[in-house]
Each structure stands twice: as C-alpha cells, then as structure tokens.
PDB file of N, CA and C in Angstrom:
ATOM      1  N   UNK A   1       0.848  -1.176   0.000  1.00 79.00           N
ATOM      2  CA  UNK A   1       0.000   0.000   0.000  1.00 79.00           C
ATOM      3  C   UNK A   1       0.892   1.237   0.000  1.00 79.00           C
ATOM      4  N   UNK A   2       0.527   2.197  -0.809  1.00 84.00           N
ATOM      5  CA  UNK A   2       1.293   3.431  -0.911  1.00 84.00           C
ATOM      6  C   UNK A   2       0.472   4.579  -0.336  1.00 84.00           C
ATOM      7  N   UNK A   3       1.104   5.383   0.490  1.00 86.00           N
ATOM      8  CA  UNK A   3       0.448   6.534   1.103  1.00 86.00           C
ATOM      9  C   UNK A   3       1.093   7.799   0.557  1.00 86.00           C
ATOM     10  N   UNK A   4       0.268   8.717   0.112  1.00 81.00           N
ATOM     11  CA  UNK A   4       0.760   9.975  -0.439  1.00 81.00           C
ATOM     12  C   UNK A   4       0.274  11.124   0.432  1.00 81.00           C
ATOM     13  N   UNK A   5       1.204  11.947   0.861  1.00 80.00           N
ATOM     14  CA  UNK A   5       0.842  13.108   1.659  1.00 80.00           C
ATOM     15  C   UNK A   5       0.461  14.252   0.722  1.00 80.00           C
ATOM     16  N   UNK A   6      -0.683  14.858   0.995  1.00 75.00           N
ATOM     17  CA  UNK A   6      -1.135  15.984   0.185  1.00 75.00           C
ATOM     18  C   UNK A   6      -0.506  17.276   0.685  1.00 75.00           C
ATOM     19  N   UNK A   7      -0.042  18.063  -0.244  1.00 79.00           N
ATOM     20  CA  UNK A   7       0.490  19.379   0.091  1.00 79.00           C
ATOM     21  C   UNK A   7      -0.643  20.391  -0.056  1.00 79.00           C
ATOM     22  N   UNK A   8      -0.501  21.573   0.513  1.00 75.00           N
ATOM     23  CA  UNK A   8      -1.561  22.586   0.380  1.00 75.00           C
ATOM     24  C   UNK A   8      -1.931  22.884  -1.075  1.00 75.00           C
ATOM     25  N   UNK A   9      -0.985  22.784  -1.981  1.00 74.00           N
ATOM     26  CA  UNK A   9      -1.260  23.048  -3.392  1.00 74.00           C
ATOM     27  C   UNK A   9      -2.156  21.970  -3.999  1.00 74.00           C
ATOM     28  N   UNK A  10      -2.090  20.757  -3.475  1.00 74.00           N
ATOM     29  CA  UNK A  10      -2.882  19.650  -4.006  1.00 74.00           C
ATOM     30  C   UNK A  10      -4.300  19.624  -3.435  1.00 74.00           C
ATOM     31  N   UNK A  11      -4.502  20.274  -2.337  1.00 74.00           N
ATOM     32  CA  UNK A  11      -5.809  20.259  -1.695  1.00 74.00           C
ATOM     33  C   UNK A  11      -6.712  21.308  -2.328  1.00 74.00           C
ATOM     34  N   UNK A  12      -7.957  20.931  -2.532  1.00 73.00           N
ATOM     35  CA  UNK A  12      -8.895  21.905  -3.093  1.00 73.00           C
ATOM     36  C   UNK A  12      -9.470  22.741  -1.952  1.00 73.00           C
ATOM     37  N   UNK A  13      -9.578  24.030  -2.152  1.00 69.00           N
ATOM     38  CA  UNK A  13     -10.104  24.894  -1.086  1.00 69.00           C
ATOM     39  C   UNK A  13     -11.599  24.656  -0.877  1.00 69.00           C
ATOM     40  N   UNK A  14     -12.044  24.916   0.316  1.00 68.00           N
ATOM     41  CA  UNK A  14     -13.469  24.819   0.622  1.00 68.00           C
ATOM     42  C   UNK A  14     -14.151  25.994  -0.065  1.00 68.00           C
ATOM     43  N   UNK A  15     -15.119  25.671  -0.913  1.00 72.00           N
ATOM     44  CA  UNK A  15     -15.751  26.736  -1.687  1.00 72.00           C
ATOM     45  C   UNK A  15     -16.995  27.312  -1.017  1.00 72.00           C
ATOM     46  N   UNK A  16     -17.511  26.613   0.007  1.00 75.00           N
ATOM     47  CA  UNK A  16     -18.746  27.079   0.623  1.00 75.00           C
ATOM     48  C   UNK A  16     -18.723  26.764   2.110  1.00 75.00           C
ATOM     49  N   UNK A  17     -18.923  27.766   2.917  1.00 76.00           N
ATOM     50  CA  UNK A  17     -19.019  27.583   4.361  1.00 76.00           C
ATOM     51  C   UNK A  17     -20.373  28.137   4.783  1.00 76.00           C
ATOM     52  N   UNK A  18     -21.188  27.272   5.373  1.00 76.00           N
ATOM     53  CA  UNK A  18     -22.534  27.666   5.796  1.00 76.00           C
ATOM     54  C   UNK A  18     -22.463  28.291   7.175  1.00 76.00           C
ATOM     55  N   UNK A  19     -23.004  29.473   7.305  1.00 85.00           N
ATOM     56  CA  UNK A  19     -23.157  30.090   8.617  1.00 85.00           C
ATOM     57  C   UNK A  19     -24.642  30.067   8.956  1.00 85.00           C
ATOM     58  N   UNK A  20     -24.951  29.656  10.167  1.00 81.00           N
ATOM     59  CA  UNK A  20     -26.330  29.494  10.592  1.00 81.00           C
ATOM     60  C   UNK A  20     -26.816  30.717  11.359  1.00 81.00           C
ATOM     61  N   UNK A  21     -28.068  31.059  11.129  1.00 87.00           N
ATOM     62  CA  UNK A  21     -28.700  32.101  11.927  1.00 87.00           C
ATOM     63  C   UNK A  21     -29.162  31.472  13.240  1.00 87.00           C
ATOM     64  N   UNK A  22     -29.506  32.296  14.193  1.00 90.00           N
ATOM     65  CA  UNK A  22     -30.018  31.794  15.470  1.00 90.00           C
ATOM     66  C   UNK A  22     -31.276  30.969  15.244  1.00 90.00           C
ATOM     67  N   UNK A  23     -32.143  31.433  14.370  1.00 89.00           N
ATOM     68  CA  UNK A  23     -33.387  30.709  14.073  1.00 89.00           C
ATOM     69  C   UNK A  23     -33.094  29.327  13.478  1.00 89.00           C
ATOM     70  N   UNK A  24     -32.135  29.254  12.566  1.00 85.00           N
ATOM     71  CA  UNK A  24     -31.778  27.968  11.960  1.00 85.00           C
ATOM     72  C   UNK A  24     -31.202  27.008  12.996  1.00 85.00           C
ATOM     73  N   UNK A  25     -30.373  27.527  13.892  1.00 86.00           N
ATOM     74  CA  UNK A  25     -29.816  26.679  14.950  1.00 86.00           C
ATOM     75  C   UNK A  25     -30.911  26.170  15.877  1.00 86.00           C
ATOM     76  N   UNK A  26     -31.873  27.027  16.179  1.00 88.00           N
ATOM     77  CA  UNK A  26     -32.993  26.609  17.020  1.00 88.00           C
ATOM     78  C   UNK A  26     -33.818  25.532  16.325  1.00 88.00           C
ATOM     79  N   UNK A  27     -34.031  25.666  15.019  1.00 87.00           N
ATOM     80  CA  UNK A  27     -34.767  24.647  14.267  1.00 87.00           C
ATOM     81  C   UNK A  27     -34.013  23.321  14.272  1.00 87.00           C
ATOM     82  N   UNK A  28     -32.701  23.371  14.098  1.00 86.00           N
ATOM     83  CA  UNK A  28     -31.894  22.145  14.134  1.00 86.00           C
ATOM     84  C   UNK A  28     -32.021  21.473  15.492  1.00 86.00           C
ATOM     85  N   UNK A  29     -31.927  22.256  16.556  1.00 87.00           N
ATOM     86  CA  UNK A  29     -32.024  21.718  17.912  1.00 87.00           C
ATOM     87  C   UNK A  29     -33.415  21.134  18.163  1.00 87.00           C
ATOM     88  N   UNK A  30     -34.451  21.854  17.761  1.00 89.00           N
ATOM     89  CA  UNK A  30     -35.815  21.368  17.953  1.00 89.00           C
ATOM     90  C   UNK A  30     -36.042  20.058  17.202  1.00 89.00           C
ATOM     91  N   UNK A  31     -35.521  19.969  15.981  1.00 88.00           N
ATOM     92  CA  UNK A  31     -35.647  18.726  15.209  1.00 88.00           C
ATOM     93  C   UNK A  31     -34.931  17.587  15.929  1.00 88.00           C
ATOM     94  N   UNK A  32     -33.721  17.849  16.380  1.00 89.00           N
ATOM     95  CA  UNK A  32     -32.936  16.834  17.084  1.00 89.00           C
ATOM     96  C   UNK A  32     -33.683  16.341  18.324  1.00 89.00           C
ATOM     97  N   UNK A  33     -34.214  17.258  19.111  1.00 91.00           N
ATOM     98  CA  UNK A  33     -34.921  16.875  20.336  1.00 91.00           C
ATOM     99  C   UNK A  33     -36.204  16.104  20.017  1.00 91.00           C
ATOM    100  N   UNK A  34     -36.929  16.525  18.993  1.00 92.00           N
ATOM    101  CA  UNK A  34     -38.149  15.815  18.599  1.00 92.00           C
ATOM    102  C   UNK A  34     -37.818  14.395  18.163  1.00 92.00           C
ATOM    103  N   UNK A  35     -36.733  14.241  17.414  1.00 91.00           N
ATOM    104  CA  UNK A  35     -36.352  12.905  16.956  1.00 91.00           C
ATOM    105  C   UNK A  35     -35.892  12.024  18.113  1.00 91.00           C
ATOM    106  N   UNK A  36     -35.177  12.591  19.066  1.00 93.00           N
ATOM    107  CA  UNK A  36     -34.748  11.803  20.235  1.00 93.00           C
ATOM    108  C   UNK A  36     -35.968  11.306  21.003  1.00 93.00           C
ATOM    109  N   UNK A  37     -36.973  12.158  21.145  1.00 96.00           N
ATOM    110  CA  UNK A  37     -38.201  11.760  21.824  1.00 96.00           C
ATOM    111  C   UNK A  37     -38.900  10.641  21.049  1.00 96.00           C
ATOM    112  N   UNK A  38     -38.971  10.786  19.727  1.00 94.00           N
ATOM    113  CA  UNK A  38     -39.608   9.755  18.898  1.00 94.00           C
ATOM    114  C   UNK A  38     -38.863   8.424  19.010  1.00 94.00           C
ATOM    115  N   UNK A  39     -37.521   8.475  19.047  1.00 94.00           N
ATOM    116  CA  UNK A  39     -36.726   7.250  19.181  1.00 94.00           C
ATOM    117  C   UNK A  39     -37.015   6.559  20.508  1.00 94.00           C
ATOM    118  N   UNK A  40     -37.154   7.338  21.573  1.00 97.00           N
ATOM    119  CA  UNK A  40     -37.489   6.756  22.882  1.00 97.00           C
ATOM    120  C   UNK A  40     -38.872   6.124  22.848  1.00 97.00           C
ATOM    121  N   UNK A  41     -39.822   6.828  22.227  1.00 97.00           N
ATOM    122  CA  UNK A  41     -41.182   6.295  22.136  1.00 97.00           C
ATOM    123  C   UNK A  41     -41.214   5.016  21.299  1.00 97.00           C
ATOM    124  N   UNK A  42     -40.442   4.983  20.236  1.00 96.00           N
ATOM    125  CA  UNK A  42     -40.357   3.785  19.406  1.00 96.00           C
ATOM    126  C   UNK A  42     -39.727   2.642  20.192  1.00 96.00           C
ATOM    127  N   UNK A  43     -38.659   2.950  20.907  1.00 96.00           N
ATOM    128  CA  UNK A  43     -37.953   1.937  21.687  1.00 96.00           C
ATOM    129  C   UNK A  43     -38.786   1.321  22.795  1.00 96.00           C
ATOM    130  N   UNK A  44     -39.707   2.087  23.354  1.00 97.00           N
ATOM    131  CA  UNK A  44     -40.554   1.567  24.431  1.00 97.00           C
ATOM    132  C   UNK A  44     -41.871   1.000  23.909  1.00 97.00           C
ATOM    133  N   UNK A  45     -42.080   1.075  22.605  1.00 97.00           N
ATOM    134  CA  UNK A  45     -43.279   0.496  22.015  1.00 97.00           C
ATOM    135  C   UNK A  45     -44.503   1.387  22.042  1.00 97.00           C
ATOM    136  N   UNK A  46     -44.328   2.642  22.405  1.00 97.00           N
ATOM    137  CA  UNK A  46     -45.467   3.570  22.442  1.00 97.00           C
ATOM    138  C   UNK A  46     -45.967   3.863  21.028  1.00 97.00           C
ATOM    139  N   UNK A  47     -45.040   3.935  20.073  1.00 97.00           N
ATOM    140  CA  UNK A  47     -45.418   4.146  18.675  1.00 97.00           C
ATOM    141  C   UNK A  47     -44.824   3.031  17.828  1.00 97.00           C
ATOM    142  N   UNK A  48     -45.427   2.790  16.672  1.00 96.00           N
ATOM    143  CA  UNK A  48     -44.942   1.764  15.747  1.00 96.00           C
ATOM    144  C   UNK A  48     -43.894   2.370  14.808  1.00 96.00           C
ATOM    145  N   UNK A  49     -43.233   1.510  14.050  1.00 95.00           N
ATOM    146  CA  UNK A  49     -42.251   1.980  13.074  1.00 95.00           C
ATOM    147  C   UNK A  49     -42.941   2.854  12.024  1.00 95.00           C
ATOM    148  N   UNK A  50     -44.130   2.450  11.603  1.00 95.00           N
ATOM    149  CA  UNK A  50     -44.867   3.245  10.607  1.00 95.00           C
ATOM    150  C   UNK A  50     -45.186   4.638  11.148  1.00 95.00           C
ATOM    151  N   UNK A  51     -45.614   4.702  12.406  1.00 96.00           N
ATOM    152  CA  UNK A  51     -45.904   6.005  13.023  1.00 96.00           C
ATOM    153  C   UNK A  51     -44.629   6.830  13.157  1.00 96.00           C
ATOM    154  N   UNK A  52     -43.541   6.189  13.559  1.00 94.00           N
ATOM    155  CA  UNK A  52     -42.246   6.864  13.678  1.00 94.00           C
ATOM    156  C   UNK A  52     -41.855   7.489  12.340  1.00 94.00           C
ATOM    157  N   UNK A  53     -41.995   6.720  11.260  1.00 93.00           N
ATOM    158  CA  UNK A  53     -41.627   7.220   9.937  1.00 93.00           C
ATOM    159  C   UNK A  53     -42.501   8.396   9.511  1.00 93.00           C
ATOM    160  N   UNK A  54     -43.798   8.323   9.787  1.00 94.00           N
ATOM    161  CA  UNK A  54     -44.703   9.427   9.435  1.00 94.00           C
ATOM    162  C   UNK A  54     -44.357  10.687  10.222  1.00 94.00           C
ATOM    163  N   UNK A  55     -44.094  10.526  11.516  1.00 93.00           N
ATOM    164  CA  UNK A  55     -43.766  11.683  12.354  1.00 93.00           C
ATOM    165  C   UNK A  55     -42.421  12.269  11.945  1.00 93.00           C
ATOM    166  N   UNK A  56     -41.460  11.411  11.616  1.00 90.00           N
ATOM    167  CA  UNK A  56     -40.148  11.883  11.169  1.00 90.00           C
ATOM    168  C   UNK A  56     -40.289  12.712   9.900  1.00 90.00           C
ATOM    169  N   UNK A  57     -41.085  12.236   8.949  1.00 88.00           N
ATOM    170  CA  UNK A  57     -41.302  12.983   7.706  1.00 88.00           C
ATOM    171  C   UNK A  57     -41.936  14.342   8.009  1.00 88.00           C
ATOM    172  N   UNK A  58     -42.907  14.358   8.899  1.00 91.00           N
ATOM    173  CA  UNK A  58     -43.566  15.619   9.275  1.00 91.00           C
ATOM    174  C   UNK A  58     -42.585  16.557   9.990  1.00 91.00           C
ATOM    175  N   UNK A  59     -41.746  15.999  10.866  1.00 88.00           N
ATOM    176  CA  UNK A  59     -40.744  16.811  11.566  1.00 88.00           C
ATOM    177  C   UNK A  59     -39.771  17.453  10.587  1.00 88.00           C
ATOM    178  N   UNK A  60     -39.400  16.731   9.547  1.00 84.00           N
ATOM    179  CA  UNK A  60     -38.484  17.288   8.548  1.00 84.00           C
ATOM    180  C   UNK A  60     -39.126  18.451   7.802  1.00 84.00           C
ATOM    181  N   UNK A  61     -40.428  18.366   7.562  1.00 84.00           N
ATOM    182  CA  UNK A  61     -41.135  19.468   6.902  1.00 84.00           C
ATOM    183  C   UNK A  61     -41.290  20.658   7.842  1.00 84.00           C
ATOM    184  N   UNK A  62     -41.511  20.371   9.124  1.00 87.00           N
ATOM    185  CA  UNK A  62     -41.761  21.423  10.108  1.00 87.00           C
ATOM    186  C   UNK A  62     -40.484  22.162  10.491  1.00 87.00           C
ATOM    187  N   UNK A  63     -39.428  21.405  10.814  1.00 82.00           N
ATOM    188  CA  UNK A  63     -38.204  22.010  11.345  1.00 82.00           C
ATOM    189  C   UNK A  63     -37.158  22.316  10.277  1.00 82.00           C
ATOM    190  N   UNK A  64     -37.289  21.743   9.097  1.00 79.00           N
ATOM    191  CA  UNK A  64     -36.355  21.956   7.991  1.00 79.00           C
ATOM    192  C   UNK A  64     -34.884  21.825   8.402  1.00 79.00           C
ATOM    193  N   UNK A  65     -34.466  20.639   8.880  1.00 76.00           N
ATOM    194  CA  UNK A  65     -33.057  20.485   9.244  1.00 76.00           C
ATOM    195  C   UNK A  65     -32.158  20.679   8.024  1.00 76.00           C
ATOM    196  N   UNK A  66     -30.964  21.157   8.255  1.00 71.00           N
ATOM    197  CA  UNK A  66     -30.030  21.536   7.195  1.00 71.00           C
ATOM    198  C   UNK A  66     -29.774  20.398   6.210  1.00 71.00           C
ATOM    199  N   UNK A  67     -29.616  19.188   6.701  1.00 64.00           N
ATOM    200  CA  UNK A  67     -29.277  18.054   5.840  1.00 64.00           C
ATOM    201  C   UNK A  67     -30.495  17.244   5.407  1.00 64.00           C
ATOM    202  N   UNK A  68     -31.681  17.794   5.529  1.00 59.00           N
ATOM    203  CA  UNK A  68     -32.891  17.030   5.198  1.00 59.00           C
ATOM    204  C   UNK A  68     -32.919  16.572   3.745  1.00 59.00           C
ATOM    205  N   UNK A  69     -32.287  17.315   2.858  1.00 58.00           N
ATOM    206  CA  UNK A  69     -32.288  16.946   1.443  1.00 58.00           C
ATOM    207  C   UNK A  69     -31.565  15.632   1.182  1.00 58.00           C
ATOM    208  N   UNK A  70     -30.590  15.289   2.009  1.00 53.00           N
ATOM    209  CA  UNK A  70     -29.851  14.047   1.786  1.00 53.00           C
ATOM    210  C   UNK A  70     -30.232  12.947   2.771  1.00 53.00           C
ATOM    211  N   UNK A  71     -31.178  13.224   3.652  1.00 61.00           N
ATOM    212  CA  UNK A  71     -31.638  12.204   4.591  1.00 61.00           C
ATOM    213  C   UNK A  71     -32.493  11.189   3.841  1.00 61.00           C
ATOM    214  N   UNK A  72     -32.487   9.932   4.297  1.00 56.00           N
ATOM    215  CA  UNK A  72     -33.298   8.926   3.606  1.00 56.00           C
ATOM    216  C   UNK A  72     -34.779   9.272   3.678  1.00 56.00           C
ATOM    217  N   UNK A  73     -35.489   8.927   2.627  1.00 64.00           N
ATOM    218  CA  UNK A  73     -36.933   9.180   2.582  1.00 64.00           C
ATOM    219  C   UNK A  73     -37.633   8.254   3.566  1.00 64.00           C
ATOM    220  N   UNK A  74     -38.638   8.764   4.245  1.00 60.00           N
ATOM    221  CA  UNK A  74     -39.404   7.978   5.206  1.00 60.00           C
ATOM    222  C   UNK A  74     -40.674   7.494   4.516  1.00 60.00           C
ATOM    223  N   UNK A  75     -40.919   6.187   4.604  1.00 57.00           N
ATOM    224  CA  UNK A  75     -42.128   5.629   3.978  1.00 57.00           C
ATOM    225  C   UNK A  75     -43.044   5.025   5.002  1.00 57.00           C
TER     226      UNK A  75
END
C-alpha cells in the first residue's frame, strides 16, 4: 500500500461555508430533540415503526433540518 501526503497546493479549497442564523440553529435543535423523543417512544413500544416514519417525515417538513435533502426518505 502506498500513502501519499497531500500538500496545500494539491488540496482543493473549501468553496462554501454555511453560517447558521439563530433561528436555523434553534430549528436544528428542535428537530434533534423531537427525533430523540420519537426514538425513545419507538424503543418503548409507544409508537410503531410506521408512526415513527410518518412523524419523522412531518418533523423534517416542520423544522427543515439543514441536511434534510440528503436524509433517507421515510415511507
């Protein structure tokens, strides 16, 4: 196996850095907390997998987490 060290000239610069507003950070946190609650409810049997998936899809629409576009679709 050959290992090559990259020099600064070989590395591509970061072309986009996302800065979050306070509102966006609050939405991310609210989504995270809602999902943690749903995971606990699923784990204890209070809700079914189908209900979990429906609520997760609704939470993504409501809270608009930053990475929602690449998150797996909930069915």
